[in-house]
CSV table of C-alpha atoms in Angstrom, one decimal:
chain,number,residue,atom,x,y,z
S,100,UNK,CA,35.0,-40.6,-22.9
S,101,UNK,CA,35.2,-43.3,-20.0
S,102,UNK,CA,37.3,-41.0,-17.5
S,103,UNK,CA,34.2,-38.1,-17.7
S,104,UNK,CA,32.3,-36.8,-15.2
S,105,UNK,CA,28.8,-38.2,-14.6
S,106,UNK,CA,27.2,-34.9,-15.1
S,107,UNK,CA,28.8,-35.1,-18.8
S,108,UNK,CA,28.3,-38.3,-19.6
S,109,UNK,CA,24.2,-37.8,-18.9
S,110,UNK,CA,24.2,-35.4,-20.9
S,111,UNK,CA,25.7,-36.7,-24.0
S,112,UNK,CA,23.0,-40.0,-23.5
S,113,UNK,CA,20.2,-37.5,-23.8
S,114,UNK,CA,21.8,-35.9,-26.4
S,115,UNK,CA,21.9,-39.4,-28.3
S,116,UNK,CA,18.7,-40.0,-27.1
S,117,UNK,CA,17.3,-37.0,-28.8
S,118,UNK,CA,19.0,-37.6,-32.4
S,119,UNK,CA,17.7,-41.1,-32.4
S,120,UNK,CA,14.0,-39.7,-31.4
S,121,UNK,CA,14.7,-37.0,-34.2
S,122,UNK,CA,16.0,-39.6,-36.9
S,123,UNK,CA,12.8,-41.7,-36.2
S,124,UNK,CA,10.4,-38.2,-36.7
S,125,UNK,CA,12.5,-37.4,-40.3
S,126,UNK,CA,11.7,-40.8,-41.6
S,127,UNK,CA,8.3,-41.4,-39.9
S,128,UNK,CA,5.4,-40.8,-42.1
S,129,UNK,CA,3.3,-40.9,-38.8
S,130,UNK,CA,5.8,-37.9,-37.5
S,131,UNK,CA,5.5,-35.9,-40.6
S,132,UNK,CA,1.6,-36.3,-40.5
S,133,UNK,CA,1.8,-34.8,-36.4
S,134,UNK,CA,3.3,-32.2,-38.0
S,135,UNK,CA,1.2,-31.5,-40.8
S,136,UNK,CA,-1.8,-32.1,-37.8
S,137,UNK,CA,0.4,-29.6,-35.8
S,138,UNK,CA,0.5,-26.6,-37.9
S,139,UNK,CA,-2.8,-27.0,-39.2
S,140,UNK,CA,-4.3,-26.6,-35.6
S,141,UNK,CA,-1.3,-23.6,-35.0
S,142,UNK,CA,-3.1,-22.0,-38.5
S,143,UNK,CA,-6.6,-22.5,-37.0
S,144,UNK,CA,-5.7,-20.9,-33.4
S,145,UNK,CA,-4.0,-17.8,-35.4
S,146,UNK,CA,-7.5,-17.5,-37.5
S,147,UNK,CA,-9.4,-17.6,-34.4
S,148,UNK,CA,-7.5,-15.9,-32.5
S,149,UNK,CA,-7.3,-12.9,-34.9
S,150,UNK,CA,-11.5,-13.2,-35.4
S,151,UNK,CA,-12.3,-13.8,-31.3
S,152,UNK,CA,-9.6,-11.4,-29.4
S,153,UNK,CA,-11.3,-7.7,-30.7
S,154,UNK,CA,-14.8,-9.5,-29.7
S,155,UNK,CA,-13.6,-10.1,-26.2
S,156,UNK,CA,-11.7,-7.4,-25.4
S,157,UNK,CA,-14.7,-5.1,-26.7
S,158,UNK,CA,-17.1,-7.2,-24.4
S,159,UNK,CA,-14.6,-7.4,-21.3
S,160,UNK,CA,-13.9,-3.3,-21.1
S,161,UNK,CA,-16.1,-2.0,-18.3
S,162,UNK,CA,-17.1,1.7,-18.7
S,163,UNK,CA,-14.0,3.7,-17.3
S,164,UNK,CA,-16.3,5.2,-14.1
S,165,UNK,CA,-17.7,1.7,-13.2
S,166,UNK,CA,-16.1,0.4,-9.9
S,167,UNK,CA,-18.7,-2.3,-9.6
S,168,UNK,CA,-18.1,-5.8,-8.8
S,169,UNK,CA,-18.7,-7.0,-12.2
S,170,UNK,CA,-16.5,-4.3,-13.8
S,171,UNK,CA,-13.9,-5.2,-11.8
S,172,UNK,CA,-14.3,-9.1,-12.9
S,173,UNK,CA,-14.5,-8.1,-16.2
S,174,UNK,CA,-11.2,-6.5,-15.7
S,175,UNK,CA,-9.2,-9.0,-14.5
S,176,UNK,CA,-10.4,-11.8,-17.1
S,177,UNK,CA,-9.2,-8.8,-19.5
S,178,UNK,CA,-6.0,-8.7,-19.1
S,179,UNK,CA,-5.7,-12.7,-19.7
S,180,UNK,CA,-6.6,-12.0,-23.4
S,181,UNK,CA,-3.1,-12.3,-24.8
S,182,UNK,CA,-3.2,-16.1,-23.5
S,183,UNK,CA,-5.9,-16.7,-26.4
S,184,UNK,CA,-3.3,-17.8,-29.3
S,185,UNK,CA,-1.2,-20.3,-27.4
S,186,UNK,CA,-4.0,-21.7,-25.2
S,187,UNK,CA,-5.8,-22.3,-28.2
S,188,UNK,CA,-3.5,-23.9,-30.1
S,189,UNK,CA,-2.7,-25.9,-27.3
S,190,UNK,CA,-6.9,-27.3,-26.9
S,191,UNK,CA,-6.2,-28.1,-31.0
S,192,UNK,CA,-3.3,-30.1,-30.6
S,193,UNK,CA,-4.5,-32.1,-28.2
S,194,UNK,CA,-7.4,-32.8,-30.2
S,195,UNK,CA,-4.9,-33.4,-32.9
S,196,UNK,CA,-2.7,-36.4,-30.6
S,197,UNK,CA,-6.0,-38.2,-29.9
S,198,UNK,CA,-6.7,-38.4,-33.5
S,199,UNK,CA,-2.9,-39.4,-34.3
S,200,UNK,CA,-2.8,-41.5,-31.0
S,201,UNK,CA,-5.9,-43.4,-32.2
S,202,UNK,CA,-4.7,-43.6,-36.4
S,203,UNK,CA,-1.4,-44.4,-35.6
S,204,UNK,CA,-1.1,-45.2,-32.0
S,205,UNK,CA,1.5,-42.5,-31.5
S,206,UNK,CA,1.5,-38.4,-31.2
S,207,UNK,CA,5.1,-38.2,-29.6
S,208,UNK,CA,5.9,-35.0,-32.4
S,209,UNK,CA,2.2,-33.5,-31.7
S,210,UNK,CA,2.7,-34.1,-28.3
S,211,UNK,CA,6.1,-32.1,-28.4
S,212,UNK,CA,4.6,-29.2,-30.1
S,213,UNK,CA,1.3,-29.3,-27.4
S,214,UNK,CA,4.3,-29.0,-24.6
S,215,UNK,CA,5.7,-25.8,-27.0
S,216,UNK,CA,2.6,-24.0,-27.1
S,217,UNK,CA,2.0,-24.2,-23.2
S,218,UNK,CA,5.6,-22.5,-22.4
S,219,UNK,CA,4.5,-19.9,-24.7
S,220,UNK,CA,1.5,-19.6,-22.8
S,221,UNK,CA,3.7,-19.4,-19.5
S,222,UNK,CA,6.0,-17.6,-21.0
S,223,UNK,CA,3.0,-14.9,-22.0
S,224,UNK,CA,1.3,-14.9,-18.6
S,225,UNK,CA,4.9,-14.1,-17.2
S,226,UNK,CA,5.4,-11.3,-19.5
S,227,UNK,CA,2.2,-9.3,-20.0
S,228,UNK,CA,-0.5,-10.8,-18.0
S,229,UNK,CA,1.8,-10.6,-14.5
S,230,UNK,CA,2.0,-7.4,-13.2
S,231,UNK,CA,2.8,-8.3,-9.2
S,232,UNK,CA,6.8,-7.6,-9.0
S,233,UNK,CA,7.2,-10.8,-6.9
S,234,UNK,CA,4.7,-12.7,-9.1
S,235,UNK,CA,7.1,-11.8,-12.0
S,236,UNK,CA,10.3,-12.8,-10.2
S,237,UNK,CA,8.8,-16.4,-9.2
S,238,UNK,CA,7.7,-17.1,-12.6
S,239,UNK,CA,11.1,-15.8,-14.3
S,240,UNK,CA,13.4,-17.7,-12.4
S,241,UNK,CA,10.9,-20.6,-11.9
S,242,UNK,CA,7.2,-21.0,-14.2
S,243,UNK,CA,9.6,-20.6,-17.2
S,244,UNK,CA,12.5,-22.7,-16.5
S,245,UNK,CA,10.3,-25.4,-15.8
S,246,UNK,CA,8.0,-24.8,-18.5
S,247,UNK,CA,10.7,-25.2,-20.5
S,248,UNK,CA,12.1,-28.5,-19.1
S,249,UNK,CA,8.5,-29.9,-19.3
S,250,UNK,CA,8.6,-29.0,-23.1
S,251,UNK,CA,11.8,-31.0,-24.0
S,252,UNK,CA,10.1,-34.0,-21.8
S,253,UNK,CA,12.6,-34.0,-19.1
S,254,UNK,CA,9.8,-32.6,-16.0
S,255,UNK,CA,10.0,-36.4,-15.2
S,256,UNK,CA,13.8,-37.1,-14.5
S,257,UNK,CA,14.1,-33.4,-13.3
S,258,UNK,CA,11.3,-34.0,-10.7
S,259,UNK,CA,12.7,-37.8,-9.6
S,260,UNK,CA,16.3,-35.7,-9.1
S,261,UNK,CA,14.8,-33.2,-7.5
S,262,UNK,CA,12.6,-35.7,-4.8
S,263,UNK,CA,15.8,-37.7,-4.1
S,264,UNK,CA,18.5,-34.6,-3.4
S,265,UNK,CA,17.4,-33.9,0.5
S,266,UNK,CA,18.7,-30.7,2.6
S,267,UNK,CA,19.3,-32.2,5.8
S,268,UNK,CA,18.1,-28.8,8.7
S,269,UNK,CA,18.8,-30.4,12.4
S,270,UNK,CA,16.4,-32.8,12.8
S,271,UNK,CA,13.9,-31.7,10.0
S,272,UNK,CA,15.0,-32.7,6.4
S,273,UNK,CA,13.1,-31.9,2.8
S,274,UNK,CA,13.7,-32.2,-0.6
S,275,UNK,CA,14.8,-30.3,-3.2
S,276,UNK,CA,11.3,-30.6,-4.9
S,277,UNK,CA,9.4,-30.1,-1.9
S,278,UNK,CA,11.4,-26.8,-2.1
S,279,UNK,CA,10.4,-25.9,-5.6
S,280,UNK,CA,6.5,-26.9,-5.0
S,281,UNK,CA,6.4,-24.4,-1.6
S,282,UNK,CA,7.7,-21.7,-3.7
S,283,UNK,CA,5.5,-21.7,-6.1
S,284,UNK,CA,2.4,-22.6,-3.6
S,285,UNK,CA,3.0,-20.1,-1.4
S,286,UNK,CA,3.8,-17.9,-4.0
S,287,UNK,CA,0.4,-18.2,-5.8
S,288,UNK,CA,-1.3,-18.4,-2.4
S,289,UNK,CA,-0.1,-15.3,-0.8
S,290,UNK,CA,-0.3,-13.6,-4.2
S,291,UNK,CA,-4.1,-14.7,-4.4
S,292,UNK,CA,-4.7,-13.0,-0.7
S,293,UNK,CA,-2.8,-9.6,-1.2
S,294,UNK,CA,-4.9,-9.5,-4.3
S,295,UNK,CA,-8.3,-10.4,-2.1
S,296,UNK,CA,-7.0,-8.1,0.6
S,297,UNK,CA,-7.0,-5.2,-1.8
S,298,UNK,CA,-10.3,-5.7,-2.9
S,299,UNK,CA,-11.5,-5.5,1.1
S,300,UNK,CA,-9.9,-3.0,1.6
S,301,UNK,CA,-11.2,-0.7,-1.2
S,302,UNK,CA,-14.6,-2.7,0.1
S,303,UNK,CA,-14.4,-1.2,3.5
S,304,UNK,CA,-13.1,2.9,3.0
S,305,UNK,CA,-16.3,2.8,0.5
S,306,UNK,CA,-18.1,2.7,3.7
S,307,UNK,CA,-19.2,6.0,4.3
S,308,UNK,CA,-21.5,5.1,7.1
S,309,UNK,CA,-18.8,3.7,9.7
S,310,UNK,CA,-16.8,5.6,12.0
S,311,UNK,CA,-12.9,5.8,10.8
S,312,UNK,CA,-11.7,4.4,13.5
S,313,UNK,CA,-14.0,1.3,13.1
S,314,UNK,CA,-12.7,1.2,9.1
S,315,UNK,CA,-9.4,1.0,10.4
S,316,UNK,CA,-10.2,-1.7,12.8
S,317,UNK,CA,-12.1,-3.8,9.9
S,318,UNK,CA,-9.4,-3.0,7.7
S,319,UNK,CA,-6.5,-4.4,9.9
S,320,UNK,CA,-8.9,-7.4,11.0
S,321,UNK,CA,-9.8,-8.3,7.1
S,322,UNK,CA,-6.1,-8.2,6.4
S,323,UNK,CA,-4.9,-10.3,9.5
S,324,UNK,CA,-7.6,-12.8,8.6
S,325,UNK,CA,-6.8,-13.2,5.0
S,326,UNK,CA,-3.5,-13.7,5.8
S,327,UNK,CA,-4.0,-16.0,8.6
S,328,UNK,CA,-6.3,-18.2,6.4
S,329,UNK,CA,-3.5,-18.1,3.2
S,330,UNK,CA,-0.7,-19.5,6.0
S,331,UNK,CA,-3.5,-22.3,7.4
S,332,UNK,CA,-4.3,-23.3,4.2
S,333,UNK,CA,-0.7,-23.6,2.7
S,334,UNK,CA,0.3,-25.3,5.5
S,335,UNK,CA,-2.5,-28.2,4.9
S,336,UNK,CA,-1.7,-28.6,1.1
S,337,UNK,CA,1.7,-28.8,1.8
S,338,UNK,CA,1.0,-31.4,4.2
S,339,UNK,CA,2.6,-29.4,6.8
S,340,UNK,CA,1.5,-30.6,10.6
S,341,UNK,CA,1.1,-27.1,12.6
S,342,UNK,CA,2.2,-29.3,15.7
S,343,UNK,CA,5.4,-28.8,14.1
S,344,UNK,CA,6.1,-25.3,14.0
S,345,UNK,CA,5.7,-25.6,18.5
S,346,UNK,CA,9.2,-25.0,18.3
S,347,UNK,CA,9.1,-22.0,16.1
S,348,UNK,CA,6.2,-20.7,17.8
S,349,UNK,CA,8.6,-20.6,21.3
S,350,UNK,CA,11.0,-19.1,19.5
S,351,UNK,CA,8.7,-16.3,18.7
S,352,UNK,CA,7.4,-16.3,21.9
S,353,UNK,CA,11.2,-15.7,23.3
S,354,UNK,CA,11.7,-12.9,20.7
S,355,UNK,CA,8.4,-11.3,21.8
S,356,UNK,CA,9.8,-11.4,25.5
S,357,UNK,CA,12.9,-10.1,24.8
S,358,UNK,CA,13.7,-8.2,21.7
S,359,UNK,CA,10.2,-7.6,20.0
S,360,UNK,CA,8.5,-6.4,22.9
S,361,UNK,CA,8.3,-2.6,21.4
S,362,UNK,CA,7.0,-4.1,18.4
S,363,UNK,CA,4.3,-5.7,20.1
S,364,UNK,CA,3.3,-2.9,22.9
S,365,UNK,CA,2.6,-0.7,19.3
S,366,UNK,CA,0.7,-3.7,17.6
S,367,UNK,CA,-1.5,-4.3,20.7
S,368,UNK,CA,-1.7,0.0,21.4
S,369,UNK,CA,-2.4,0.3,17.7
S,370,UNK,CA,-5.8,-2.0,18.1
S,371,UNK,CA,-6.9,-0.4,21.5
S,372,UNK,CA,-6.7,3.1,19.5
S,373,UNK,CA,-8.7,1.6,16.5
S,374,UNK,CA,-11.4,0.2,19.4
S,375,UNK,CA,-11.3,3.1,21.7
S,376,UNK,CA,-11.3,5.9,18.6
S,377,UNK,CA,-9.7,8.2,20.7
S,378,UNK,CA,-7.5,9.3,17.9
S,379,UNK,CA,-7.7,8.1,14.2
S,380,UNK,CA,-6.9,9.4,10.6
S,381,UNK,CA,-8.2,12.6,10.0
S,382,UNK,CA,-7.7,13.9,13.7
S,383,UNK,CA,-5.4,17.3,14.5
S,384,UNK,CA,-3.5,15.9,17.3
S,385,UNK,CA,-0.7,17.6,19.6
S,386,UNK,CA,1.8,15.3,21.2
S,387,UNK,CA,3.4,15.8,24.6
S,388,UNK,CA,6.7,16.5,22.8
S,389,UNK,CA,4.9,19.1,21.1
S,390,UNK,CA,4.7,17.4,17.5
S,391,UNK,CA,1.8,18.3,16.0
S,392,UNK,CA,0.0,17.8,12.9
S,393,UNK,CA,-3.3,16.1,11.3
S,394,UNK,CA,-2.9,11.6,11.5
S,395,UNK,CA,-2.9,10.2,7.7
S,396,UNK,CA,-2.4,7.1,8.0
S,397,UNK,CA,-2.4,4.7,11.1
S,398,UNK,CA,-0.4,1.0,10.7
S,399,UNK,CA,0.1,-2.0,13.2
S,400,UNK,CA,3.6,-0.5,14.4
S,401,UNK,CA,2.8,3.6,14.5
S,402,UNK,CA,1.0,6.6,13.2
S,403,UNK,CA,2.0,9.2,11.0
S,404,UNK,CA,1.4,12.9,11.3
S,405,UNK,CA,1.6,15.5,8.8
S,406,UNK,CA,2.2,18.7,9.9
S,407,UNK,CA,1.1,22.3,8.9
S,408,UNK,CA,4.0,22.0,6.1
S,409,UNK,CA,4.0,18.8,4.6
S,410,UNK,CA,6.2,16.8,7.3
S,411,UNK,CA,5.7,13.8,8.3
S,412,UNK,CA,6.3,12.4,11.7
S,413,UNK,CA,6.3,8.7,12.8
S,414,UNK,CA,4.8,8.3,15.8
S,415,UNK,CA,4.7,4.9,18.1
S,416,UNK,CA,1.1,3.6,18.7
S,417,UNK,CA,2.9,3.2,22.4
S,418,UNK,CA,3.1,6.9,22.8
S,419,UNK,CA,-1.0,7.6,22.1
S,420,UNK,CA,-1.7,5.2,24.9
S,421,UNK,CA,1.3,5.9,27.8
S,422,UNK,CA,1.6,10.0,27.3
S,423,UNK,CA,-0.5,13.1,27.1
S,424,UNK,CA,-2.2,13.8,23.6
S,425,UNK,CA,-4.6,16.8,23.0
S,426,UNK,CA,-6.7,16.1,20.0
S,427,UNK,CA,-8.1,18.7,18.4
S,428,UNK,CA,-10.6,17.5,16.5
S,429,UNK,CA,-12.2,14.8,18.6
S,430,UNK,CA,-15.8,13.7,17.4
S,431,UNK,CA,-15.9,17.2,15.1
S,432,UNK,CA,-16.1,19.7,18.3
S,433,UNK,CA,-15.0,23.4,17.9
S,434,UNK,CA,-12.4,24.7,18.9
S,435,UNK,CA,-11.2,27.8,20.7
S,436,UNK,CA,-8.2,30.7,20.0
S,437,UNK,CA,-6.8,33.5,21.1
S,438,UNK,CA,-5.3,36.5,19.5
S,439,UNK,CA,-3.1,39.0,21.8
S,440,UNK,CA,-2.9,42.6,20.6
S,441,UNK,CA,-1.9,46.1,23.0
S,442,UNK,CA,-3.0,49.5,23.3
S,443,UNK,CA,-1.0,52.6,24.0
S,444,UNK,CA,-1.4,53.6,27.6
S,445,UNK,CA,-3.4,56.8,26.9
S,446,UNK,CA,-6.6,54.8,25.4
S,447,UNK,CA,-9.9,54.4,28.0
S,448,UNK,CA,-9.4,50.7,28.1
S,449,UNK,CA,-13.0,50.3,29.0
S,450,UNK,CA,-13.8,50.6,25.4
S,451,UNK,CA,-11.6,48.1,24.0
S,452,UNK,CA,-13.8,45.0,24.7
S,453,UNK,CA,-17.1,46.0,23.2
S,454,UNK,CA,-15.1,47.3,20.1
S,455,UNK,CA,-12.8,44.2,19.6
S,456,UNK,CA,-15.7,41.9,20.4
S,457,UNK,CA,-17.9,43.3,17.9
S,458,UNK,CA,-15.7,43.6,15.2
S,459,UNK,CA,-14.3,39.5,15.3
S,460,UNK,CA,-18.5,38.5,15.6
S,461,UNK,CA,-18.8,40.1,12.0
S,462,UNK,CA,-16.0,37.2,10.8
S,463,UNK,CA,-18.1,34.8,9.0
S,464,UNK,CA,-16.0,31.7,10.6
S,465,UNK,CA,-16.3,32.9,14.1
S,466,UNK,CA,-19.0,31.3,16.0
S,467,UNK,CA,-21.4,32.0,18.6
S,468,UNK,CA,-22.2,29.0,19.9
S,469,UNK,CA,-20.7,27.8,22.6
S,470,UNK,CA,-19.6,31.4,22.8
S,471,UNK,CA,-18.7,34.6,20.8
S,472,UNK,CA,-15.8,36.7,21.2
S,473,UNK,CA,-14.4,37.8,24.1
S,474,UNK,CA,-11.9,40.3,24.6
S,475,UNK,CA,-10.0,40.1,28.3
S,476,UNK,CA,-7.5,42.4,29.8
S,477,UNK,CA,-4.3,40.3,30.3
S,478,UNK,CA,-2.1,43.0,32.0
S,479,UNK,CA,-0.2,45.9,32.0
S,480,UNK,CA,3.3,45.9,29.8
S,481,UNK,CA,6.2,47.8,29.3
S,482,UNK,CA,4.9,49.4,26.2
S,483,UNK,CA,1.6,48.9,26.8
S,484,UNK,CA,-1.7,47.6,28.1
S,485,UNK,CA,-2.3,43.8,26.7
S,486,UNK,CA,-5.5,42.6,25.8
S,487,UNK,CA,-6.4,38.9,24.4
S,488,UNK,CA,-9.7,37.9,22.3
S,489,UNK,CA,-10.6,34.7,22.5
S,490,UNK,CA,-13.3,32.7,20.0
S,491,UNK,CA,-14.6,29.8,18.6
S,492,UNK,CA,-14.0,28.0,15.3
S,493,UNK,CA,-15.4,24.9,13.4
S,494,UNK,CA,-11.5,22.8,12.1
S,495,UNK,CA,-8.0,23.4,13.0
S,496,UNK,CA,-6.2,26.7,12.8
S,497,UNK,CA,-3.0,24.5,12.0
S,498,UNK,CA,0.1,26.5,12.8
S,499,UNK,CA,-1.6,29.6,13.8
S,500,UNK,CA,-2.2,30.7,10.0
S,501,UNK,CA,-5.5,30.1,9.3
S,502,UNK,CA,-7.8,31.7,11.4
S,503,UNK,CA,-5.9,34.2,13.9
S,504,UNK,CA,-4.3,36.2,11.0
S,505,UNK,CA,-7.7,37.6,10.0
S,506,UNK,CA,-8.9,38.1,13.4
S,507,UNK,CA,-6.3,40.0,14.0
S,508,UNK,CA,-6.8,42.2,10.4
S,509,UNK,CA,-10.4,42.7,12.2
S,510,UNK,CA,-8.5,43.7,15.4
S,511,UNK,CA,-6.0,46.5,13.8
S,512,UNK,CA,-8.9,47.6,11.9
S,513,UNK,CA,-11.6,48.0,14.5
S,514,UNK,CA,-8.5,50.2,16.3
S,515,UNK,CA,-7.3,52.4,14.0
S,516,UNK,CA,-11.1,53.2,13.0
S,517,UNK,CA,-11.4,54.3,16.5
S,518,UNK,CA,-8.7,56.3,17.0
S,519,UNK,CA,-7.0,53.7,19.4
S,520,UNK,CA,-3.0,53.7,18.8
S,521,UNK,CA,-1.4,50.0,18.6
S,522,UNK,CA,2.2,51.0,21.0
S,523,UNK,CA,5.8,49.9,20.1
S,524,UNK,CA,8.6,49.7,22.3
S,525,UNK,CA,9.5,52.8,23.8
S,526,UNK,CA,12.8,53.3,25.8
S,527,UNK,CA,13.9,56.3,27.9
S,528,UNK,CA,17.9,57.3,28.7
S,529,UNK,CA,18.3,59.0,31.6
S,530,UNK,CA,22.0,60.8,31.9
S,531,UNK,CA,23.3,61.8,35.4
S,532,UNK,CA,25.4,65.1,35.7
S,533,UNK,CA,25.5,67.3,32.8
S,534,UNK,CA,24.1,66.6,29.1
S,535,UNK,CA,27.1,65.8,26.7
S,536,UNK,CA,26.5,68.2,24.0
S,537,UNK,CA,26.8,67.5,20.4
S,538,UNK,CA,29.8,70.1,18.7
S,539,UNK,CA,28.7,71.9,15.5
């Protein structure tokens, strides 16, 4: 066994380590009492457990409807519920080792057993309690494993091994252990503001009262903050000096300059549309490329439009700001149409506008203020005379098919009801010399 690896022959001592510590638990009479103490308080947790959980989880479930703040605390203390057993067991062993620890002036087996109950409890919140994907990730390939190697009693070799294996990075240098604690501390710490961030933002769109482009403002200054406050304040309990991260901050600075200077143009023409509200969500805008469609949702790089059939386009906050937008619906205004229709060329055109103009003000969406209808003479076709009636509406005729098809029902009805012919195309062939005629 001399010419092993090192690896190997560590793991056969704490393999002989453990058989030894097991011998001395078989024929211990302390050891067999820690276990007698151990399933006693394992018996005692199940009893509670079984008598407690029904009382809490009736006393933690909020009404369904109830958004309040207390509902919602209620909620997520809830959903910890299934940690009763294990945590439980784990207070009773613990009182169990003091007794032990102070009748025999050893718990080493009750000890063991405490360690088993809290990786069930980690393995538990892992599980069921977790339901963050990333949360659920970290503690899979991480809580667990070192749950686990804190409940065999190896956390402290692990963590010495761990402290003296250093990745050398240039100039900077860390541990291995310094690593693992990051992880997790950021992990929890970022997890802890996505969750806060989702509770201001549901906070803010309850907020009737304030303009939408002012909720999107507070909602994308809420989230930088809690963000920027989660990076601060892993930074200072990782012990992190922010002096240190001048180099990275150039970096950024470079990339901004160079490569990342479309990304920021949006970012910073996203906030002056959220300050200026000169378009947010909600608005029927038409771009200068002729997209069109009603803004649903507005993020730190564009905006996205969603046309009169479901599409949705991804416009650049850069291209509210540097070309021409018409917004339609602009602080609620109305907004005006037109519908073009003709008339044969033997109808007394004089009539046409009192006729068309009354027939449209009888439409229940047409208003009259800042105008009625009002039908113009555009100009004389090749079928026809062409006539256009223009009016007012309260919202968006989006795509033409929502307001101009029933003015024009009220147009071809007000016509044929006064005897005035709609024209088609007409075409006349005119034959020089003699007409070809047709043989029988």
């Amino acid at each position: 066994m001399e010419n092993q690896p090192e690896i190997v022959m560590q793991m056969l001592d704490y393999w002989n380590q453990g058989l030894a510590i097991a011998k001395s638990w078989a024929l211990s009479p302390a050891a067999w009492s820690q276990f007698g103490l151990l399933v006693c308080a394992f018996l005692i947790a199940l009893w509670l457990s079984k008598r407690l959980r029904p009382l809490l989880t009736k006393w933690l479930t909020p009404d369904a409807e109830s958004q309040s703040i207390l509902a919602k605390a209620r909620r997520f203390v809830l959903q910890f519920v299934p940690l009763l057993l294990p945590l439980l067991a784990f207070a009773l062993t613990g009182l169990g080792e003091n007794i032990t620890r102070s009748l025999f002036g050893s718990g080493a087996v009750i000890a063991f057993g405490k360690r088993v109950f809290l990786f069930l409890a980690v393995r538990i919140l892992v599980k069921e309690v977790v339901k963050d994907g990333f949360m659920q990730l970290l503690g899979r390939y991480l809580l667990i494993p070192l749950a686990a190697i804190y409940a065999l009693g190896l956390l402290g070799p692990v963590m010495v091994k761990l402290d003296e294996t250093i990745i050398p990075l240039g100039n900077l240098s860390f541990s291995l252990l310094f690593l693992v604690r990051f992880v997790v501390v950021g992990g929890v710490i970022f997890w802890l503001g996505r969750w806060s961030n989702t509770q201001s933002t549901t906070f803010i769109k309850n907020q009737s009262e304030m303009r939408p482009a002012m909720r999107e403002l507070a909602l994308k200054a809420s989230e930088i903050a809690i963000f920027g406050v989660a990076f601060l304040l892993l930074m200072n309990i990782m012990g992190i000096s922010l002096t240190s991260l001048a180099v990275l901050g150039g970096a950024i600075g470079v990339g901004l300059g160079f490569g990342l200077q479309k990304i920021a143009s949006n970012f910073i023409s996203g906030v002056i549309l959220l300050l200026e509200g000169q378009a947010t969500v909600g608005d029927y805008v038409e771009l200068d490329g002729g997209e069109a469609g009603t803004i649903v949702k507005m993020t730190a790089r564009a905006a996205i439009l969603e046309t009169f059939d479901g599409r949705w386009i991804v416009v650049p906050n850069e291209d509210f700001i540097t070309t021409r937008v018409v917004n339609y619906s602009d602080s609620g205004s109305a907004n005006r149409y037109e519908a073009p229709f003709s008339v044969s060329y033997d109808t007394d055109i004089n009539q046409v506008p009192e006729i068309i103009e009354n027939a449209v003000s009888k439409l229940d969406f047409v208003l009259d203020d800042p105008d009625g209808p009002d039908c113009e003479l555009r100009g004389f076709g090749d079928s026809g005379i062409d006539f256009a009636v223009e009016f007012w509406v309260n919202g968006i005729d989006d795509g033409k098919n929502k307001f101009t098809p029933k003015v024009l029902f009220a147009v071809w009805n007000a016509l044929k009801e006064n005897g005035i012919e709609i024209p088609y195309p007409h075409r006349v062939v005119e034959f020089k010399g003699q007409v070809p005629r047709l043989e029988e």
